[in-house]
Coordinates of C-alpha atoms in Angstrom, one line a residue:
X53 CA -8.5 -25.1 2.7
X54 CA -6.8 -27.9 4.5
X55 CA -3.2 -26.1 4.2
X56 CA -5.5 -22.9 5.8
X57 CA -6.7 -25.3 8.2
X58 CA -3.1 -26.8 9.8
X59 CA -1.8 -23.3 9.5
X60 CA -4.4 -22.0 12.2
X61 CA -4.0 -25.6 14.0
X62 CA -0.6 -24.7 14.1
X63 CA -0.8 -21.1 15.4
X64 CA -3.8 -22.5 18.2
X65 CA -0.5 -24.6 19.7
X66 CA 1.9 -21.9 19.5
X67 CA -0.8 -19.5 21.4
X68 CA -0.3 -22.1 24.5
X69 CA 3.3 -22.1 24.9
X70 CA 3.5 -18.0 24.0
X71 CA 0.6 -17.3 27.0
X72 CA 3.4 -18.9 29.9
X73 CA 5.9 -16.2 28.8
X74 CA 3.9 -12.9 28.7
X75 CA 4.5 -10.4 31.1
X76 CA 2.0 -10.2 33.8
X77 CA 2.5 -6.2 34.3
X78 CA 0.2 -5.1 32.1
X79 CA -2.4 -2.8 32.8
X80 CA -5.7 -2.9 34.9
X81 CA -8.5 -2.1 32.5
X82 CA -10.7 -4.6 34.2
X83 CA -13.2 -1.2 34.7
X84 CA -15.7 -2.4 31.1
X85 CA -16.8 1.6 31.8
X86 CA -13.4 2.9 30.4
X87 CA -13.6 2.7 26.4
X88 CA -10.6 1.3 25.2
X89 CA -9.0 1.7 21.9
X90 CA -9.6 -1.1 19.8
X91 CA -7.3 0.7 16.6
X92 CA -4.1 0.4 19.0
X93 CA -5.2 -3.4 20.3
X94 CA -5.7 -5.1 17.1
X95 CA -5.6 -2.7 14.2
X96 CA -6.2 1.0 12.8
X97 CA -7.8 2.4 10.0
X98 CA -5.1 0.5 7.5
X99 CA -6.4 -2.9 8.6
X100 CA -9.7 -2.9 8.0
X101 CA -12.0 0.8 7.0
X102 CA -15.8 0.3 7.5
X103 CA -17.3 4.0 6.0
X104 CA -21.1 4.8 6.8
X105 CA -20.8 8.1 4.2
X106 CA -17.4 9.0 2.6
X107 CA -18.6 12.7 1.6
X108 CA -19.3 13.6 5.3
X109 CA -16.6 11.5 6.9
X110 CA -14.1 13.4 4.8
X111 CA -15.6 17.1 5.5
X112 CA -17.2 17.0 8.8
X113 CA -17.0 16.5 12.6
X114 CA -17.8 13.1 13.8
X115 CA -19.7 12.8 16.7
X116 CA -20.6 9.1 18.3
X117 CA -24.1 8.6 18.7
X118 CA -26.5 5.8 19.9
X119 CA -27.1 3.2 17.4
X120 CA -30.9 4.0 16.0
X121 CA -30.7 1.8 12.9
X122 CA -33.5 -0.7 13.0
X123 CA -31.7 -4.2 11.6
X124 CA -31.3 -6.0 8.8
X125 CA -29.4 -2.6 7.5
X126 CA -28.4 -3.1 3.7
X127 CA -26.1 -0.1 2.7
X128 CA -24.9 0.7 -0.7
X129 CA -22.1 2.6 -2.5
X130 CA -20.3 2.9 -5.5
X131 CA -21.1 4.2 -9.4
X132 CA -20.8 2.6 -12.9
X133 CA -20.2 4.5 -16.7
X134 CA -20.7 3.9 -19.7
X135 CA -18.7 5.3 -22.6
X136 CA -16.3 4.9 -24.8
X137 CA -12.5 4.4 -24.8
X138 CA -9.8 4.3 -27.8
X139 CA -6.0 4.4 -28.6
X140 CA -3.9 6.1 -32.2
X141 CA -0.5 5.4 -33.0
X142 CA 1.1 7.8 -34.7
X143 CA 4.7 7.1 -34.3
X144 CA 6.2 3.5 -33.5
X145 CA 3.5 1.5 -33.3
X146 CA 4.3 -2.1 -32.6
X147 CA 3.2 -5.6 -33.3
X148 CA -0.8 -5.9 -32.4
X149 CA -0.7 -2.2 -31.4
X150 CA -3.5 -0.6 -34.0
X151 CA -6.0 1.9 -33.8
X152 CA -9.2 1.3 -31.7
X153 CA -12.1 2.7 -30.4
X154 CA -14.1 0.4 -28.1
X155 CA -17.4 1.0 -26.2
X156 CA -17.0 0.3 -22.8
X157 CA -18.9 -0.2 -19.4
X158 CA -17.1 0.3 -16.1
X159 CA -17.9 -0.3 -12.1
X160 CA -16.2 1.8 -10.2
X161 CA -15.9 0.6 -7.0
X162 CA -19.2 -0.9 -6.4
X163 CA -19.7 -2.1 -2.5
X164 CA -23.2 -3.7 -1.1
X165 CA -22.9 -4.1 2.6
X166 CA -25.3 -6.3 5.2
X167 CA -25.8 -5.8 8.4
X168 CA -28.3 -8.8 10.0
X169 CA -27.6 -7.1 13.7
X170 CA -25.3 -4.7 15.2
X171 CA -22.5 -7.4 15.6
X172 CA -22.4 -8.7 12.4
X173 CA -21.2 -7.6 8.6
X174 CA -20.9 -9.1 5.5
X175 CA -19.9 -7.1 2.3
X176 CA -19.7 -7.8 -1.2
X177 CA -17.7 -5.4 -3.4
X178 CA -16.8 -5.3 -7.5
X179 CA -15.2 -3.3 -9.5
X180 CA -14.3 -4.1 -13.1
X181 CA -14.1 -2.7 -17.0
X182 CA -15.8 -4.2 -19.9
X183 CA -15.2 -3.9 -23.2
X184 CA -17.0 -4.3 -26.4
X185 CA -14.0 -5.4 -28.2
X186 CA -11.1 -5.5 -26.0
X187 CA -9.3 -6.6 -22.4
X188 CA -12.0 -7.2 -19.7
X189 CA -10.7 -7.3 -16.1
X190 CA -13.4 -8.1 -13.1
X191 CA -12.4 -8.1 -9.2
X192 CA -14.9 -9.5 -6.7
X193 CA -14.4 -9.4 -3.2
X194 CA -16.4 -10.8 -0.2
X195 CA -16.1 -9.9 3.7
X196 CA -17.0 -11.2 6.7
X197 CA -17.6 -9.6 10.1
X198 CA -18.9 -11.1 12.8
X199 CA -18.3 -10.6 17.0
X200 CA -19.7 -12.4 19.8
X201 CA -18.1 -10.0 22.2
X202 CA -16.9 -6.7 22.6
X203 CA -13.1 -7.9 22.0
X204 CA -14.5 -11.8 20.6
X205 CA -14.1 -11.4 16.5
X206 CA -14.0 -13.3 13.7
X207 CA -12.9 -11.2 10.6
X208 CA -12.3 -13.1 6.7
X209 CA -12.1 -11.6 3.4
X210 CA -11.0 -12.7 0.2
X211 CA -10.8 -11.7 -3.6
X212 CA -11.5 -13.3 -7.0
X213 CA -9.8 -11.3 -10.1
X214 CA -10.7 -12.3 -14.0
X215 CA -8.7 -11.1 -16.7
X216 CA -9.1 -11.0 -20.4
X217 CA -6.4 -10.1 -23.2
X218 CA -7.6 -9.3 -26.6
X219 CA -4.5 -9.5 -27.8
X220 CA -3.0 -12.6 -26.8
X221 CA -6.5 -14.1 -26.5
X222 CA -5.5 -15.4 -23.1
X223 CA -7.4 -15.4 -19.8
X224 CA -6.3 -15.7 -16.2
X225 CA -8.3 -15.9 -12.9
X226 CA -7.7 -16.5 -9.5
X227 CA -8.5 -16.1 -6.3
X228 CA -6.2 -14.9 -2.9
X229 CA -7.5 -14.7 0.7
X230 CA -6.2 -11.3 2.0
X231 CA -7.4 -11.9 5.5
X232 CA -9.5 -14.7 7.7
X233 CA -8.5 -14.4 11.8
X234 CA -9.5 -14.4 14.9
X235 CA -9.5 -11.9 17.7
X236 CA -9.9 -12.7 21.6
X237 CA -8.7 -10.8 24.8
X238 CA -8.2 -12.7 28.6
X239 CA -10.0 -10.3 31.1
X240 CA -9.4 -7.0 29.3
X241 CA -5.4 -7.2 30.2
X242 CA -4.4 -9.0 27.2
X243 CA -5.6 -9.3 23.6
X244 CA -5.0 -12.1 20.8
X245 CA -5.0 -12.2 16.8
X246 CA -4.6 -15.2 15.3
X247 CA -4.6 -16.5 11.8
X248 CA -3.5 -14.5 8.0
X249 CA -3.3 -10.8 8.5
X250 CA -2.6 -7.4 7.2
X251 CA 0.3 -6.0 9.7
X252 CA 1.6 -2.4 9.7
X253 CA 4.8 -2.5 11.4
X254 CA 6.8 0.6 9.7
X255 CA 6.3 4.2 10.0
X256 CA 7.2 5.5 6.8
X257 CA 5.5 6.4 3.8
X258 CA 7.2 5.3 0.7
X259 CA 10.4 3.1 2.3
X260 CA 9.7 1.2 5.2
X261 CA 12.9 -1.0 6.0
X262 CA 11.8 -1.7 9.9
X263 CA 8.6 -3.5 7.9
X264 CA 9.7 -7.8 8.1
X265 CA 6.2 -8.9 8.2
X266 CA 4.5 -7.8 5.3
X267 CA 4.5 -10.0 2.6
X268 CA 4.2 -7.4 -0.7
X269 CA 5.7 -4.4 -1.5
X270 CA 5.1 -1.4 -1.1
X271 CA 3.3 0.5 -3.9
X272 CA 5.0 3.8 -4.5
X273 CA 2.0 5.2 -6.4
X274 CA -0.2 4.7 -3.8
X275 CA 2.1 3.5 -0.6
X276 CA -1.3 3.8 1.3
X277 CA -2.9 0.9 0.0
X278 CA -3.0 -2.1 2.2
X279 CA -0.9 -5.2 1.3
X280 CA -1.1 -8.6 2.4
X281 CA 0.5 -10.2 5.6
X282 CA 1.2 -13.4 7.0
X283 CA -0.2 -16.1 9.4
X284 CA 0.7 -15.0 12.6
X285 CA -0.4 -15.2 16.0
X286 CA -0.6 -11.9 17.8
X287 CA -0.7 -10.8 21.6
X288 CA -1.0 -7.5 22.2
X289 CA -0.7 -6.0 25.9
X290 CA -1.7 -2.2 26.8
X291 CA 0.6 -0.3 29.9
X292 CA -0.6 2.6 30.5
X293 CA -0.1 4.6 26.9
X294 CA 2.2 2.3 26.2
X295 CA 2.2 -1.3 24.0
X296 CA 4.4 -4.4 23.8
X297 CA 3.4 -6.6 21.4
X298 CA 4.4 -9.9 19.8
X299 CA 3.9 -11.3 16.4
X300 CA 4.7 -15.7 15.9
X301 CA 5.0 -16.5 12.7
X302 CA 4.2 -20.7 11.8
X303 CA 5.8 -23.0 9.2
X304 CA 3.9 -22.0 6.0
X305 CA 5.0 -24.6 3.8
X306 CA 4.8 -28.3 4.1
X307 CA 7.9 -29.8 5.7
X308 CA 8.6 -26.5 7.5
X309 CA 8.9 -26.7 10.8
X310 CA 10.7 -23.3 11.6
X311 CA 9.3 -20.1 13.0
X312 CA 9.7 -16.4 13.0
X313 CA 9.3 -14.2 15.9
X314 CA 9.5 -10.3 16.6
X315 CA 8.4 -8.0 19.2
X316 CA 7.7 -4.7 19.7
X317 CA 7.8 -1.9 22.7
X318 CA 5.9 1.3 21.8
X319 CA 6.6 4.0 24.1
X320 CA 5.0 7.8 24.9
X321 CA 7.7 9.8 25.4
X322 CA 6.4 13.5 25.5
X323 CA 4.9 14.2 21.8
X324 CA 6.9 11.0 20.6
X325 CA 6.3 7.8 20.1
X326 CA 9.1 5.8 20.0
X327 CA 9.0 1.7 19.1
X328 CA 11.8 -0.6 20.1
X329 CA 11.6 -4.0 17.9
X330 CA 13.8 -7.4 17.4
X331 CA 12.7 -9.9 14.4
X332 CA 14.7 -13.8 14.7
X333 CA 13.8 -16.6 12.2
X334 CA 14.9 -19.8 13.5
X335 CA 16.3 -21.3 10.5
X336 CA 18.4 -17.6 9.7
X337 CA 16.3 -17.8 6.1
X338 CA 15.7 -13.8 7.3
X339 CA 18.7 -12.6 9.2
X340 CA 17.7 -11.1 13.0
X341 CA 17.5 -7.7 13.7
X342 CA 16.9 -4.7 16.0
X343 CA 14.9 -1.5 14.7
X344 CA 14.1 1.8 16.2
X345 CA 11.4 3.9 15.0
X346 CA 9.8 7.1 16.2
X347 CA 6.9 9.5 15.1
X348 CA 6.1 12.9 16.7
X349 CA 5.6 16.7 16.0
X350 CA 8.2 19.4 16.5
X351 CA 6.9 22.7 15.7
X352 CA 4.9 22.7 12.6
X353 CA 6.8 19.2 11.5
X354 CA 5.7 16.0 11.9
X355 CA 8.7 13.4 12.1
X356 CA 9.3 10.1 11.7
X357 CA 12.3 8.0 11.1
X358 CA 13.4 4.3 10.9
X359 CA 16.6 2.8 11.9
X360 CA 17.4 -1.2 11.4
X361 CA 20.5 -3.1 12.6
X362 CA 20.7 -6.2 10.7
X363 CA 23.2 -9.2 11.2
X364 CA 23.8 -10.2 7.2
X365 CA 21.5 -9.3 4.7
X366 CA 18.9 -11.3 3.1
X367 CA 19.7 -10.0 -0.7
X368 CA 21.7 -12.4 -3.4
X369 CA 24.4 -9.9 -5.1
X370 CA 25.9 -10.3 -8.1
X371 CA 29.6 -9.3 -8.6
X372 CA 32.2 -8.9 -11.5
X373 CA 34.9 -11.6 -11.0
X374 CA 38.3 -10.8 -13.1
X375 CA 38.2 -12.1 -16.3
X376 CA 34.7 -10.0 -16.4
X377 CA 32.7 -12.7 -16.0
X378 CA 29.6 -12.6 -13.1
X379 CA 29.6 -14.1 -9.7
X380 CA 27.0 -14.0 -6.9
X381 CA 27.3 -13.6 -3.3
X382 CA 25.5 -13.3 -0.2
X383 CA 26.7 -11.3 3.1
X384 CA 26.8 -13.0 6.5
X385 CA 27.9 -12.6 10.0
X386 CA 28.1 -8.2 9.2
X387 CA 25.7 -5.7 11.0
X388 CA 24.1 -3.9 8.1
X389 CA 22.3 -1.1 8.3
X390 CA 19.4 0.4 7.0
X391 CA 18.0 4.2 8.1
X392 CA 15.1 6.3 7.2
X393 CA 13.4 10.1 7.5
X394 CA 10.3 11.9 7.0
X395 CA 9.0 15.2 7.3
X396 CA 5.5 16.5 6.4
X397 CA 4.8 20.1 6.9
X398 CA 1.3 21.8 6.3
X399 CA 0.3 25.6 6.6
X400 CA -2.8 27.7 5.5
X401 CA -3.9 31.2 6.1
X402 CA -7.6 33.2 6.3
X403 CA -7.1 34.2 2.6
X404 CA -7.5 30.3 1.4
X405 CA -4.5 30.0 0.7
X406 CA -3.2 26.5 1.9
X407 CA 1.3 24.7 1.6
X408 CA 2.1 21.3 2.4
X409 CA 5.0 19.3 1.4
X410 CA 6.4 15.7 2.6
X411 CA 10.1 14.5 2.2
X412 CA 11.4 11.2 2.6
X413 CA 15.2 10.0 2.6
X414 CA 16.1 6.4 2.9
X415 CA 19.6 5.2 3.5
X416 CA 19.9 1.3 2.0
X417 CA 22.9 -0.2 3.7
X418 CA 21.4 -3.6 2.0
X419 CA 21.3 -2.2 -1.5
X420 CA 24.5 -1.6 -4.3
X421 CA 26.0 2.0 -4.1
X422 CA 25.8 1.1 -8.0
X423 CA 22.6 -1.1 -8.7
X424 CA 23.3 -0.4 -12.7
X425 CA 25.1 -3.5 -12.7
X426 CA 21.6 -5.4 -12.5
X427 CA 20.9 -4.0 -16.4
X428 CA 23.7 -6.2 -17.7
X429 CA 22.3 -9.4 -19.5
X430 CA 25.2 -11.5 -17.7
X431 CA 24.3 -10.2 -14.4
X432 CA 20.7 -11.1 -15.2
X433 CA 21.9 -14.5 -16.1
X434 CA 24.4 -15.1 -12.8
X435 CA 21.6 -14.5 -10.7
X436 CA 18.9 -16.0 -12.4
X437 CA 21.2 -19.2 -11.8
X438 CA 21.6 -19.1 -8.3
X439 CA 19.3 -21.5 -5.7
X440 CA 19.3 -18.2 -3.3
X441 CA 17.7 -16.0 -5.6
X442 CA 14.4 -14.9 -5.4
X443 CA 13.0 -11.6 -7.5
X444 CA 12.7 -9.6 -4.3
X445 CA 16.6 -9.4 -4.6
X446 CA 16.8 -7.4 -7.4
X447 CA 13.6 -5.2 -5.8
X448 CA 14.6 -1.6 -4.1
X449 CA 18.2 -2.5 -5.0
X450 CA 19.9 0.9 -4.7
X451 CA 21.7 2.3 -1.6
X452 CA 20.7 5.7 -2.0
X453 CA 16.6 6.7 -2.2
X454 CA 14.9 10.7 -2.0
X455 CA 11.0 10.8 -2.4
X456 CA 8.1 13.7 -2.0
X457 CA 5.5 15.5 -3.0
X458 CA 3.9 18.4 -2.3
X459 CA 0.8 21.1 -3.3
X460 CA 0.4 25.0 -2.8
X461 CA -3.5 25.8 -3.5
X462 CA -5.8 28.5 -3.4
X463 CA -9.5 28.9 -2.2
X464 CA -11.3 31.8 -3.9
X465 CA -14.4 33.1 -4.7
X466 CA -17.6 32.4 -1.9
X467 CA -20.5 30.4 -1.8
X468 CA -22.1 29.0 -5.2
X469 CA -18.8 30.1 -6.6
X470 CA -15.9 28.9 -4.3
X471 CA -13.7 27.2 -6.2
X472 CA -10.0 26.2 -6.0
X473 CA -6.8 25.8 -8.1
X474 CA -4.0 23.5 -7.0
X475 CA -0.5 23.2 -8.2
X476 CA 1.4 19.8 -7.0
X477 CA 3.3 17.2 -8.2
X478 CA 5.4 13.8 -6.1
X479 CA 8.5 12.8 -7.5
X480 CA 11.2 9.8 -6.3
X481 CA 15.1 9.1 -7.0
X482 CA 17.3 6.3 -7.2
X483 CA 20.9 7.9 -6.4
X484 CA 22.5 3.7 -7.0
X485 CA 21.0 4.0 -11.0
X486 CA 20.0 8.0 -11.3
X487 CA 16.5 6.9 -12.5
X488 CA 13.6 9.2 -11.7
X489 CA 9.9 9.4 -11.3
X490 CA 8.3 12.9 -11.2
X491 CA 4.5 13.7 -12.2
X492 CA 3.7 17.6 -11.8
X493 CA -0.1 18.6 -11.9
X494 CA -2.4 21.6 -11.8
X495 CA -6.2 21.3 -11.4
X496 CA -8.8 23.4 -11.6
X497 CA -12.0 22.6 -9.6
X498 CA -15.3 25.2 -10.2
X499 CA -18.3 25.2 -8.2
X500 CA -19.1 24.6 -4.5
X501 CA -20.2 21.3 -5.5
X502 CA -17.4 20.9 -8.1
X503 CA -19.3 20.8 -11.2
X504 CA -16.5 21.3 -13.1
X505 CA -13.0 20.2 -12.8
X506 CA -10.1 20.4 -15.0
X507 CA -6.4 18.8 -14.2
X508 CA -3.4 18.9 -16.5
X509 CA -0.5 16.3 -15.6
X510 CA 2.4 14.8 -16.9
X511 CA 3.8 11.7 -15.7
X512 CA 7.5 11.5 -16.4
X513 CA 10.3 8.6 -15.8
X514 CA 14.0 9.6 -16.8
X515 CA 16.6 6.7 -16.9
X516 CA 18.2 3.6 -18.3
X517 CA 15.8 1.2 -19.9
X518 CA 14.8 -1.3 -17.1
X519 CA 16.3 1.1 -14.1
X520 CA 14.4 1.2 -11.1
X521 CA 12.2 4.2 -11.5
X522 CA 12.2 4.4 -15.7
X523 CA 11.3 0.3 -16.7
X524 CA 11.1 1.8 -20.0
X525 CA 13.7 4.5 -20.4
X526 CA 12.7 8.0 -21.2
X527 CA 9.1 8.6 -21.2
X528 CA 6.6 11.6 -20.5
X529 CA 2.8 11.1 -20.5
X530 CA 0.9 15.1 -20.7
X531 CA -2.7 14.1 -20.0
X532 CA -5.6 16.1 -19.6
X533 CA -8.9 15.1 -18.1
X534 CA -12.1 17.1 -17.3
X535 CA -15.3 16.1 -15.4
X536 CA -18.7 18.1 -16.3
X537 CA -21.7 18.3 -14.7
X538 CA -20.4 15.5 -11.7
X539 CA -21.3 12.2 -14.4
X540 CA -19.3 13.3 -17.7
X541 CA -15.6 12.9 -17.9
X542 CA -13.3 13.2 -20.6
X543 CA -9.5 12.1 -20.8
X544 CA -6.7 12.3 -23.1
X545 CA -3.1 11.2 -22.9
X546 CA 0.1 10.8 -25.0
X547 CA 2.6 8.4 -23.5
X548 CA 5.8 9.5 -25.5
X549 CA 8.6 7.0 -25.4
X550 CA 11.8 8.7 -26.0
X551 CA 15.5 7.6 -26.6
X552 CA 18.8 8.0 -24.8
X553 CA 18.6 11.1 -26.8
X554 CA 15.5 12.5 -25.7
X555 CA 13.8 12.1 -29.4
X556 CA 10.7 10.4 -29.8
X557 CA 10.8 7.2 -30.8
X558 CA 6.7 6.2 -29.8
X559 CA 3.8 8.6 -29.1
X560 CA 0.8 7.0 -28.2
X561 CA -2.7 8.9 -28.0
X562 CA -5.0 7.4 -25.6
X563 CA -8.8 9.0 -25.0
X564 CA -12.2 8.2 -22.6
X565 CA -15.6 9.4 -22.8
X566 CA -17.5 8.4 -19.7
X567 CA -20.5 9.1 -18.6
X568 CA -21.7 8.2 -14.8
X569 CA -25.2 6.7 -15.2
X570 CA -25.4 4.8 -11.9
X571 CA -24.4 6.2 -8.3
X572 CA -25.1 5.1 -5.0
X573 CA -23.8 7.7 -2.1

């Protein structure tokens, strides 16, 4: 709490000496009758999502109406099972690995929200698995919402994750504060963040290269999700349809005393948006650089691309000296450059029949045009070795990058019998280490209200043990899971861990039975 503490202190002082040099030709929104967007000033839907009802806000028309509820408010979603879960080893079994079948208990998602008065929220969410004679995992989260003004917020939430292994016997808690700042604005011209939070700086979906702030990776399975940020003070200043806005970054450590600062222009050009940006850390630990981005339609496409110029890059490489012995290296005082490209494209027609496809390319000019040199043990050990290294070097290592997915589906039958069968699948390459990540589907759902569903998979990696994409070599995973009746769902998998060969060397057979006896809507 007191590092927390001096890290806000410190970000208090900085917002003093960062006020003298804003611009003062921002724009008049002094008139409190114009709405203003409050997504644009200090956040969208990736910051922070409050949902009233996720069935209608996902299939209906929102309209904004008067606020009727009569305060306190207590709100409730979420579901827990009950069931039982299990795993046979045919073929390969390892060490520990035996046949089980466990009863287990599972909240899924589980979220109680409080409202004492219309400007103020506080939310307590859980989800965990329990089981009768194996791992147990629980997350707990807790949120805080409260504003004393239309643009005056204080905003804090924070998680605490328990683990159990069976098989080591071993647990492991702890607890991380995703968020906790404060928002302010000086006569509606120009608006203020300040303290740790989530910041979405890139515009592309599974590479994001023009993205310095964030402080985790992105998660190709689900590049969505939000990840944490730093402490940072932000001012944000509206022009029109236009934003400039600027992110300080404080010492984070003690004995730091250096900074980090980057700015942003975003521009309406036409049906574009184009973003002009800068990034500078004083003591060069993150080398400066200038970044272009754009998003906009063109025909039935939406675009979007990024495009960084960087002087050095912050990666340790490793190199084969003569004598075939390993060296590392760092490179300075060189523009690098790093470039990315997306296209989504959707299409349906009358007869329910519905296309839509996304493509991303990423050029890595930070990465090896061979990363396979980062599976050799001596590599491993030179850089393990060097005082520069840190395990983000060795992260999105390649040069060259493809990833997509896409679905074609059909709507047929009408009314108590409308149901719809999809065929889809996402996939993602490394060119640097040819290592590849694919998972087709097809899935069945009957019903107007879905009472039966059906979805075949398989989840496939193809590539050198520990490459990017394929950690564990050759592997395929065919599942199958059905849900009955909207509570009762049944899974089965098969993980098969093949050789260089493509023969099986481990199959696995993993199975649920769950039934949903709690729900809350």
């Amino acid at each position: 709490m007191k590092a927390i503490m001096r890290r806000i202190l410190a970000l208090a002082g900085i917002l003093f000496a960062c006020v003298a040099a804003l611009p003062i030709a921002a724009q008049d929104i002094s008139d409190t009758s114009i709405p203003l967007d409050e997504s644009q000033l200090f956040g969208g839907d990736k910051d922070i999502v409050q949902v009233i009802d996720t069935d209608v806000a996902s299939k209906s028309v929102i309209e904004l109406v008067a606020d009727t509820k009569t305060y306190p408010v207590f709100l409730v979603e979420g579901s827990g099972s009950v069931g039982m879960e299990g795993s046979i080893y045919p073929l390969g079994a390892g060490a520990g690995e035996n046949t089980f079948v466990d009863g287990s208990v599972k909240l899924n998602n589980f979220l109680l929200t409080f409202l004492p008065n219309a400007a103020t929220t506080f939310g307590l969410s859980a989800s965990g698995i329990l089981q009768s004679a194996g791992d147990q995992e629980l997350a707990a989260g807790l949120t805080t919402d409260v504003r004393a003004s239309e643009f005056s917020r204080f905003y804090a939430s924070g998680i605490f994750k328990y683990k159990y292994n069976a098989g080591t016997d071993a647990t492991s808690s702890a607890f991380a504060l995703d968020e906790i700042f404060l928002d302010t604005a000086i006569d509606r011209k120009v608006f203020f963040r300040m303290g740790k939070q989530r910041i979405s700086w890139g515009v592309g979906t599974w590479y994001q290269p023009a993205d310095v702030l964030s402080l985790a990776a992105i998660d190709l399975d689900d590049p969505t999700a939000a990840r944490e940020g730093p402490f940072a003070f932000k001012i944000d200043i509206p022009f029109g349809l236009n934003h400039a806005t600027t992110y300080v970054t404080p010492p984070t450590t003690e004995g730091d005393i250096h900074v980090a600062l980057a700015q942003r222009v975003d521009l309406v050009v036409g049906g574009f948006e184009l973003s002009l940006g800068g990034f500078a850390r004083s003591d060069m630990a993150a080398k400066p650089r200038l970044m272009f981005m754009f998003t906009g339609t063109l025909g039935n496409f939406d675009l979007y691309g990024e495009n960084v110029a960087a002087w050095g890059s912050d990666r340790t490489y490793v190199r084969v000296k003569s004598g075939g012995s390993y060296e590392t290296y760092t490179i300075d005082n060189l523009l690098v450059f790093q470039s990315t490209v997306g296209a989504k494209y959707s299409w349906s027609n009358s007869e329910g029949l519905s296309l839509s496809a996304h493509l991303q390319g990423y050029y890595n000019g930070t990465g090896y045009a061979d990363s396979t040199i980062l599976l050799d043990s001596g590599a491993k050990a030179a850089l393990n070795t060097s005082p520069s290294y840190t395990a983000s070097d060795s992260k999105e290592a390649g040069m060259f990058y493809l990833a997509g997915n896409g679905s074609l589906s059909l709507d047929f039958g009408a009314d108590e019998t409308s149901s719809t069968i999809t065929l889809g699948g996402s996939a993602r390459y490394n060119f640097s280490d040819n290592s590849l990540s694919a998972t087709p589907s097809l899935g069945l759902d009957l019903g107007s209200s879905r009472d039966f569903s059906l979805t075949l998979s398989a989840a496939t990696s193809l590539g050198e043990v520990g490459s990017e994409y394929a950690k564990d070599g050759n592997k395929v995973t065919p599942k199958i899971a059905v849900k009955a009746l909207k509570d009762l769902t049944a899974s089965v998998s098969v993980p098969i861990l093949m050789g260089a060969d493509y023969a099986p060397d481990k199959v696995d057979v993993d199975f649920s039975l769950l039934w949903n006896v709690l729900s809350f809507d």
